[in-house]
Amino acid sequence: MRIEGMAKAAGVALTWQPFLLGPVFGAQGWDTSPFNIYPAKGRYMWRDMERISALRGLAFQRPKAPDMFPMNSVKAARLGLLALKTPKGPALCRAIFQAQFEQGRDISDGAVLGDCLARCDLPPTLLADSTAPEHRPALRAATGRAVALGIFGAPTFEVDGELFWGDDRLGQAFDWAQAE
Amino acid sequence: MRIEGMAKAAGVALTWQPFLLGPVFGAQGWDTSPFNIYPAKGRYMWRDMERISALRGLAFQRPKAPDMFPMNSVKAARLGLLALKTPKGPALCRAIFQAQFEQGRDISDGAVLGDCLARCDLPPTLLADSTAPEHRPALRAATGRAVALGIFGAPTFEVDGELFWGDDRLGQAFDWAQAE
């Protein structure tokens, strides 16, 4: 929610890069989110997000049911990749995160993604377009690049090969970019 | 290295609590440090510590050999627990962390711990004392309490049952304590 403003203030160019966490986790040997595999850590992480959201005045909902996390994000990520070819892409990415984490909606549901598109004044046809065969390889390639870069979670901020993992390293990532 | 100064500035009472990570990791199903189990994450974490140490002007050495991490910290933790009954306990804890992470020394070595004691003007006899049968249950109890609290890593800062994990949550822990 805050990266665009920070990038502008820092004078740093920003490129959003959706990828799938499933294969990234799979490369670590995890068959689901580590939040689910390690209950003590998972409980802590949800509480941590709740506290940080409150500090920043952001709405936050924990997943209502175990099967609501992790959500299948394939459709959302493909849609994000296509939308990011337009200037409204970042707004769509934020809208999708808000649908899941603020409103507790299911982002694997096409109707939810349609609402996100509408909210950003993007054409509803983008959703069907994003599933076309010519757009499918992009997400696979992006995910492969994430694994090759050594990424193991999201969000990760990459500055010329230097990785910064997690919201709490965002400021450091901008400092690094400015020092280059 | 910075917690004492922050506690003083915040007017918050601070109690150091050594515990063993091995059984805490064991409770998550890990037989060694997750840095070793998940290589991509491990590589990142060492790099992250290197960067943060540099930003804070702290010396930092990565473990020179795979068998140098994780180190066996049983002696160090028992010694820390006993030293914390004196006002010099926190200084000893810092000295032990510095021996491992700044100087790359082996803290399972009694001679290294002896140097730490000397550096803090604590009696060398404390090391032998800390292995006495009457002092052994304290570390087991502390580790059991850590697991029961839902702790899964270190450092963890606890404020009346509320957990804050990792150096990057230290400021938040003090804010929480001050708001109470």
Short mmCIF file of C-alpha atoms in Angstrom, two decimals:
data_model
loop_
_atom_site.label_atom_id
_atom_site.label_comp_id
_atom_site.label_asym_id
_atom_site.label_seq_id
_atom_site.Cartn_x
_atom_site.Cartn_y
_atom_site.Cartn_z
CA MET A 1 0.00 0.00 0.00
CA ARG A 2 2.89 2.39 0.61
CA ILE A 3 5.51 1.48 -1.99
CA GLU A 4 4.44 3.91 -4.74
CA GLY A 5 4.61 6.95 -2.46
CA MET A 6 7.96 5.86 -1.08
CA ALA A 7 9.38 5.28 -4.58
CA LYS A 8 8.25 8.72 -5.67
CA ALA A 9 9.71 10.38 -2.57
CA ALA A 10 13.00 8.50 -3.05
CA GLY A 11 13.17 9.21 -6.79
CA VAL A 12 13.56 5.49 -7.45
CA ALA A 13 12.02 3.73 -10.47
CA LEU A 14 9.70 0.90 -9.47
CA THR A 15 8.64 -2.18 -11.44
CA TRP A 16 5.96 -4.49 -10.03
CA GLN A 17 6.59 -8.17 -10.71
CA PRO A 18 3.84 -10.66 -9.87
CA PHE A 19 4.90 -14.27 -9.43
CA LEU A 20 3.42 -17.41 -7.88
CA LEU A 21 4.39 -18.31 -4.34
CA GLY A 22 3.38 -21.98 -4.72
CA PRO A 23 6.38 -22.99 -6.88
CA VAL A 24 8.67 -20.70 -4.85
CA PHE A 25 7.57 -22.51 -1.69
CA GLY A 26 7.85 -25.82 -3.53
CA ALA A 27 11.52 -25.04 -4.24
CA GLN A 28 12.02 -24.82 -0.44
CA GLY A 29 10.27 -28.17 0.04
CA TRP A 30 7.01 -26.63 1.30
CA ASP A 31 3.68 -27.87 -0.09
CA THR A 32 1.70 -24.94 1.32
CA SER A 33 2.39 -21.63 3.08
CA PRO A 34 4.91 -21.89 5.93
CA PHE A 35 2.25 -20.10 8.01
CA ASN A 36 0.24 -23.34 7.80
CA ILE A 37 3.19 -25.74 8.13
CA TYR A 38 4.52 -24.08 11.31
CA PRO A 39 1.52 -23.22 13.50
CA ALA A 40 3.41 -21.20 16.15
CA LYS A 41 5.03 -19.07 13.47
CA GLY A 42 1.78 -18.81 11.53
CA ARG A 43 -0.14 -17.58 14.57
CA TYR A 44 2.57 -15.01 15.17
CA MET A 45 2.66 -13.82 11.57
CA TRP A 46 -1.10 -13.20 11.42
CA ARG A 47 -0.93 -11.28 14.69
CA ASP A 48 2.05 -9.31 13.40
CA MET A 49 0.14 -8.32 10.26
CA GLU A 50 -2.87 -7.36 12.35
CA ARG A 51 -0.73 -5.08 14.55
CA ILE A 52 1.12 -3.48 11.63
CA SER A 53 -2.10 -2.89 9.69
CA ALA A 54 -3.59 -1.22 12.77
CA LEU A 55 -0.51 1.00 13.16
CA ARG A 56 -0.85 2.09 9.53
CA GLY A 57 -4.60 2.56 9.64
CA LEU A 58 -5.20 -0.28 7.17
CA ALA A 59 -8.14 -2.63 7.45
CA PHE A 60 -7.09 -6.25 7.87
CA GLN A 61 -8.98 -9.52 8.05
CA ARG A 62 -7.47 -12.84 8.94
CA PRO A 63 -8.61 -15.67 6.64
CA LYS A 64 -12.02 -16.75 7.92
CA ALA A 65 -11.44 -20.46 7.25
CA PRO A 66 -8.32 -22.58 6.83
CA ASP A 67 -9.19 -23.20 3.18
CA MET A 68 -9.13 -19.42 2.58
CA PHE A 69 -5.33 -19.42 2.94
CA PRO A 70 -3.32 -19.67 0.87
CA MET A 71 -5.73 -18.66 -1.89
CA ASN A 72 -5.12 -19.82 -5.42
CA SER A 73 -3.56 -16.72 -6.98
CA VAL A 74 -2.95 -17.98 -10.53
CA LYS A 75 -5.79 -15.96 -12.09
CA ALA A 76 -4.94 -12.88 -10.03
CA ALA A 77 -1.26 -13.04 -10.94
CA ARG A 78 -1.95 -13.52 -14.67
CA LEU A 79 -4.37 -10.62 -14.57
CA GLY A 80 -1.84 -8.48 -12.70
CA LEU A 81 0.87 -9.23 -15.25
CA LEU A 82 -1.38 -8.15 -18.11
CA ALA A 83 -2.67 -5.06 -16.28
CA LEU A 84 0.90 -4.00 -15.51
CA LYS A 85 1.33 -3.32 -19.23
CA THR A 86 -0.91 -0.31 -18.54
CA PRO A 87 -0.32 2.56 -16.10
CA LYS A 88 -3.19 1.25 -13.94
CA GLY A 89 -1.41 -2.03 -13.17
CA PRO A 90 -0.10 -1.02 -9.73
CA ALA A 91 -3.59 0.16 -8.71
CA LEU A 92 -5.00 -3.21 -9.77
CA CYS A 93 -2.36 -5.07 -7.75
CA ARG A 94 -3.28 -3.02 -4.68
CA ALA A 95 -7.00 -3.63 -5.30
CA ILE A 96 -6.39 -7.40 -5.43
CA PHE A 97 -4.38 -7.35 -2.18
CA GLN A 98 -7.16 -5.29 -0.60
CA ALA A 99 -9.81 -7.74 -1.80
CA GLN A 100 -7.97 -10.57 -0.07
CA PHE A 101 -6.51 -8.99 3.04
CA GLU A 102 -8.84 -6.07 3.79
CA GLN A 103 -12.15 -7.51 2.61
CA GLY A 104 -11.44 -11.23 3.07
CA ARG A 105 -12.72 -12.00 -0.44
CA ASP A 106 -11.63 -14.95 -2.56
CA ILE A 107 -9.25 -13.71 -5.25
CA SER A 108 -9.50 -17.00 -7.14
CA ASP A 109 -13.08 -15.97 -7.95
CA GLY A 110 -13.42 -14.25 -11.33
CA ALA A 111 -16.24 -12.04 -10.01
CA VAL A 112 -13.94 -10.67 -7.29
CA LEU A 113 -11.24 -9.94 -9.86
CA GLY A 114 -13.88 -8.30 -12.05
CA ASP A 115 -14.74 -5.97 -9.16
CA CYS A 116 -11.04 -5.12 -8.81
CA LEU A 117 -10.85 -4.23 -12.50
CA ALA A 118 -13.96 -2.06 -12.22
CA ARG A 119 -12.53 -0.27 -9.20
CA CYS A 120 -9.48 0.67 -11.27
CA ASP A 121 -11.44 1.63 -14.41
CA LEU A 122 -9.83 -1.22 -16.31
CA PRO A 123 -11.88 -3.11 -18.97
CA PRO A 124 -13.60 -6.29 -17.67
CA THR A 125 -12.37 -8.13 -20.78
CA LEU A 126 -8.83 -8.08 -19.36
CA LEU A 127 -9.68 -11.11 -17.21
CA ALA A 128 -10.54 -13.35 -20.17
CA ASP A 129 -7.60 -11.90 -22.11
CA SER A 130 -5.19 -12.84 -19.32
CA THR A 131 -6.09 -16.53 -19.65
CA ALA A 132 -5.28 -16.61 -23.39
CA PRO A 133 -2.52 -19.08 -24.33
CA GLU A 134 -0.15 -16.29 -25.37
CA HIS A 135 -0.24 -14.76 -21.87
CA ARG A 136 0.23 -17.93 -19.85
CA PRO A 137 4.02 -18.39 -20.23
CA ALA A 138 4.71 -14.93 -18.70
CA LEU A 139 3.71 -16.01 -15.19
CA ARG A 140 5.70 -19.24 -15.40
CA ALA A 141 8.75 -17.26 -16.56
CA ALA A 142 8.34 -14.65 -13.80
CA THR A 143 8.10 -17.38 -11.16
CA GLY A 144 11.16 -19.14 -12.54
CA ARG A 145 13.10 -15.88 -12.39
CA ALA A 146 12.01 -15.39 -8.76
CA VAL A 147 13.35 -18.83 -7.80
CA ALA A 148 16.56 -18.23 -9.78
CA LEU A 149 17.09 -14.92 -7.95
CA GLY A 150 16.94 -16.80 -4.62
CA ILE A 151 13.52 -15.43 -3.66
CA PHE A 152 11.75 -17.56 -1.03
CA GLY A 153 8.81 -15.35 -0.04
CA ALA A 154 6.84 -12.21 -0.82
CA PRO A 155 7.04 -9.32 -0.88
CA THR A 156 10.67 -9.29 -1.99
CA PHE A 157 12.27 -6.10 -3.28
CA GLU A 158 15.13 -6.57 -5.74
CA VAL A 159 17.69 -3.87 -6.44
CA ASP A 160 20.19 -5.06 -9.08
CA GLY A 161 20.35 -8.58 -7.65
CA GLU A 162 20.36 -7.47 -4.01
CA LEU A 163 17.28 -8.89 -2.25
CA PHE A 164 15.26 -7.28 0.54
CA TRP A 165 12.54 -9.50 1.97
CA GLY A 166 9.44 -8.27 3.71
CA ASP A 167 7.68 -5.00 4.34
CA ASP A 168 10.15 -4.19 7.12
CA ARG A 169 13.05 -4.10 4.65
CA LEU A 170 11.37 -1.73 2.20
CA GLY A 171 13.08 1.40 3.51
CA GLN A 172 16.45 -0.35 3.34
CA ALA A 173 15.76 -1.35 -0.28
CA PHE A 174 15.14 2.28 -1.20
CA ASP A 175 18.29 3.38 0.66
CA TRP A 176 20.23 0.77 -1.32
CA ALA A 177 18.76 1.96 -4.64
CA GLN A 178 19.55 5.59 -3.82
CA ALA A 179 23.15 4.76 -2.85
CA GLU A 180 23.83 3.10 -6.21
CA MET B 1 23.61 -4.64 21.26
CA ARG B 2 21.07 -1.84 21.39
CA ILE B 3 18.31 -3.09 23.67
CA GLU B 4 19.64 -1.70 26.98
CA GLY B 5 19.90 1.85 25.65
CA MET B 6 16.45 1.62 24.09
CA ALA B 7 14.92 0.27 27.30
CA LYS B 8 16.45 3.09 29.31
CA ALA B 9 15.28 5.73 26.82
CA ALA B 10 11.77 4.23 26.82
CA GLY B 11 11.63 3.86 30.60
CA VAL B 12 10.74 0.19 30.20
CA ALA B 13 11.99 -2.54 32.56
CA LEU B 14 13.95 -5.24 30.75
CA THR B 15 14.57 -8.86 31.76
CA TRP B 16 16.96 -10.98 29.70
CA GLN B 17 15.85 -14.60 29.32
CA PRO B 18 18.27 -17.08 27.76
CA PHE B 19 16.77 -20.26 26.33
CA LEU B 20 17.85 -22.98 23.92
CA LEU B 21 16.85 -22.72 20.29
CA GLY B 22 17.36 -26.44 19.61
CA PRO B 23 14.22 -27.63 21.43
CA VAL B 24 12.27 -24.59 20.19
CA PHE B 25 13.19 -25.53 16.61
CA GLY B 26 12.47 -29.18 17.46
CA ALA B 27 8.92 -28.16 18.43
CA GLN B 28 8.51 -26.81 14.86
CA GLY B 29 9.82 -30.08 13.40
CA TRP B 30 13.27 -28.68 12.57
CA ASP B 31 16.39 -30.68 13.48
CA THR B 32 18.74 -27.74 12.93
CA SER B 33 18.53 -24.02 12.19
CA PRO B 34 16.05 -23.15 9.42
CA PHE B 35 18.96 -21.18 7.89
CA ASN B 36 20.52 -24.57 7.13
CA ILE B 37 17.32 -26.39 6.20
CA TYR B 38 16.25 -23.73 3.66
CA PRO B 39 19.39 -22.68 1.74
CA ALA B 40 17.83 -19.77 -0.20
CA LYS B 41 16.44 -18.29 3.01
CA GLY B 42 19.67 -19.02 4.89
CA ARG B 43 21.78 -17.24 2.27
CA TYR B 44 19.44 -14.26 2.49
CA MET B 45 19.44 -14.15 6.29
CA TRP B 46 23.24 -14.07 6.52
CA ARG B 47 23.35 -11.31 3.92
CA ASP B 48 20.64 -9.42 5.79
CA MET B 49 22.61 -9.61 9.06
CA GLU B 50 25.74 -8.50 7.26
CA ARG B 51 23.96 -5.45 5.84
CA ILE B 52 22.29 -4.51 9.12
CA SER B 53 25.51 -4.89 11.09
CA ALA B 54 27.26 -2.62 8.59
CA LEU B 55 24.50 -0.02 8.89
CA ARG B 56 24.91 -0.05 12.70
CA GLY B 57 28.70 -0.06 12.65
CA LEU B 58 28.88 -3.54 14.19
CA ALA B 59 31.51 -6.06 13.20
CA PHE B 60 30.00 -9.25 11.78
CA GLN B 61 31.46 -12.55 10.63
CA ARG B 62 29.53 -15.26 8.88
CA PRO B 63 30.27 -18.74 10.25
CA LYS B 64 33.52 -19.83 8.64
CA ALA B 65 32.46 -23.45 8.24
CA PRO B 66 29.07 -25.20 8.09
CA ASP B 67 29.83 -26.95 11.40
CA MET B 68 30.21 -23.52 13.06
CA PHE B 69 26.46 -22.95 12.79
CA PRO B 70 24.42 -23.50 14.75
CA MET B 71 26.88 -23.63 17.63
CA ASN B 72 26.06 -25.66 20.71
CA SER B 73 24.88 -22.96 23.10
CA VAL B 74 24.06 -25.10 26.16
CA LYS B 75 27.10 -23.97 28.18
CA ALA B 76 26.70 -20.37 27.09
CA ALA B 77 23.01 -20.31 27.99
CA ARG B 78 23.56 -21.92 31.41
CA LEU B 79 26.33 -19.43 32.09
CA GLY B 80 24.14 -16.56 30.96
CA LEU B 81 21.30 -17.65 33.24
CA LEU B 82 23.61 -17.71 36.25
CA ALA B 83 25.34 -14.43 35.37
CA LEU B 84 21.94 -12.74 35.00
CA LYS B 85 21.54 -13.09 38.76
CA THR B 86 24.16 -10.32 38.91
CA PRO B 87 23.98 -6.81 37.39
CA LYS B 88 26.69 -7.81 34.90
CA GLY B 89 24.53 -10.48 33.26
CA PRO B 90 23.41 -8.40 30.28
CA ALA B 91 27.05 -7.42 29.56
CA LEU B 92 27.99 -11.10 29.59
CA CYS B 93 25.17 -11.97 27.18
CA ARG B 94 26.41 -9.27 24.81
CA ALA B 95 30.00 -10.50 25.15
CA ILE B 96 28.93 -14.03 24.21
CA PHE B 97 26.99 -12.81 21.16
CA GLN B 98 30.03 -10.75 20.16
CA ALA B 99 32.35 -13.75 20.57
CA GLN B 100 30.17 -15.71 18.15
CA PHE B 101 28.98 -13.15 15.65
CA GLU B 102 31.67 -10.45 15.71
CA GLN B 103 34.75 -12.58 16.36
CA GLY B 104 33.59 -15.88 14.86
CA ARG B 105 34.70 -17.78 17.98
CA ASP B 106 33.19 -21.07 19.19
CA ILE B 107 30.96 -20.35 22.18
CA SER B 108 30.73 -24.04 23.05
CA ASP B 109 34.41 -23.74 24.05
CA GLY B 110 34.92 -23.12 27.78
CA ALA B 111 38.00 -21.00 27.07
CA VAL B 112 35.95 -18.63 24.91
CA LEU B 113 33.32 -18.32 27.63
CA GLY B 114 36.13 -17.72 30.14
CA ASP B 115 37.31 -14.78 28.02
CA CYS B 116 33.76 -13.43 27.99
CA LEU B 117 33.61 -13.61 31.79
CA ALA B 118 36.99 -11.85 32.08
CA ARG B 119 35.85 -9.12 29.73
CA CYS B 120 32.91 -8.43 32.04
CA ASP B 121 34.93 -8.66 35.28
CA LEU B 122 32.93 -11.70 36.33
CA PRO B 123 34.67 -14.51 38.28
CA PRO B 124 35.98 -17.37 36.10
CA THR B 125 34.49 -19.84 38.59
CA LEU B 126 31.02 -18.96 37.32
CA LEU B 127 31.50 -21.33 34.37
CA ALA B 128 32.01 -24.41 36.56
CA ASP B 129 29.24 -23.22 38.89
CA SER B 130 26.79 -23.00 36.01
CA THR B 131 27.17 -26.71 35.25
CA ALA B 132 26.30 -27.74 38.81
CA PRO B 133 23.22 -30.01 39.08
CA GLU B 134 21.22 -27.36 40.92
CA HIS B 135 21.58 -24.91 38.01
CA ARG B 136 20.73 -27.28 35.18
CA PRO B 137 16.92 -27.34 35.48
CA ALA B 138 16.71 -23.55 35.02
CA LEU B 139 17.62 -23.70 31.31
CA ARG B 140 15.23 -26.57 30.66
CA ALA B 141 12.44 -24.63 32.38
CA ALA B 142 13.23 -21.43 30.46
CA THR B 143 13.18 -23.29 27.16
CA GLY B 144 9.88 -24.98 28.06
CA ARG B 145 8.37 -21.57 28.86
CA ALA B 146 9.59 -20.23 25.50
CA VAL B 147 7.84 -23.06 23.62
CA ALA B 148 4.69 -22.62 25.75
CA LEU B 149 4.63 -18.89 24.94
CA GLY B 150 4.59 -19.75 21.23
CA ILE B 151 8.17 -18.61 20.63
CA PHE B 152 9.70 -20.12 17.47
CA GLY B 153 12.92 -18.11 17.10
CA ALA B 154 15.26 -15.61 18.69
CA PRO B 155 15.43 -12.84 19.57
CA THR B 156 11.82 -12.68 20.72
CA PHE B 157 10.61 -9.81 22.89
CA GLU B 158 7.66 -10.58 25.15
CA VAL B 159 5.46 -7.89 26.65
CA ASP B 160 2.79 -9.45 28.89
CA GLY B 161 2.23 -12.38 26.52
CA GLU B 162 2.42 -10.28 23.35
CA LEU B 163 5.31 -11.53 21.19
CA PHE B 164 7.56 -9.46 18.96
CA TRP B 165 10.01 -11.49 16.90
CA GLY B 166 13.26 -10.24 15.52
CA ASP B 167 15.44 -7.17 15.81
CA ASP B 168 13.15 -5.29 13.43
CA ARG B 169 10.24 -5.54 15.87
CA LEU B 170 12.17 -4.22 18.87
CA GLY B 171 10.90 -0.66 18.51
CA GLN B 172 7.33 -1.94 18.25
CA ALA B 173 7.82 -4.00 21.43
CA PHE B 174 8.87 -0.88 23.34
CA ASP B 175 5.93 1.09 21.92
CA TRP B 176 3.63 -1.71 23.11
CA ALA B 177 5.18 -1.71 26.60
CA GLN B 178 4.87 2.07 26.86
CA ALA B 179 1.22 2.04 25.75
CA GLU B 180 0.28 -0.41 28.51
#
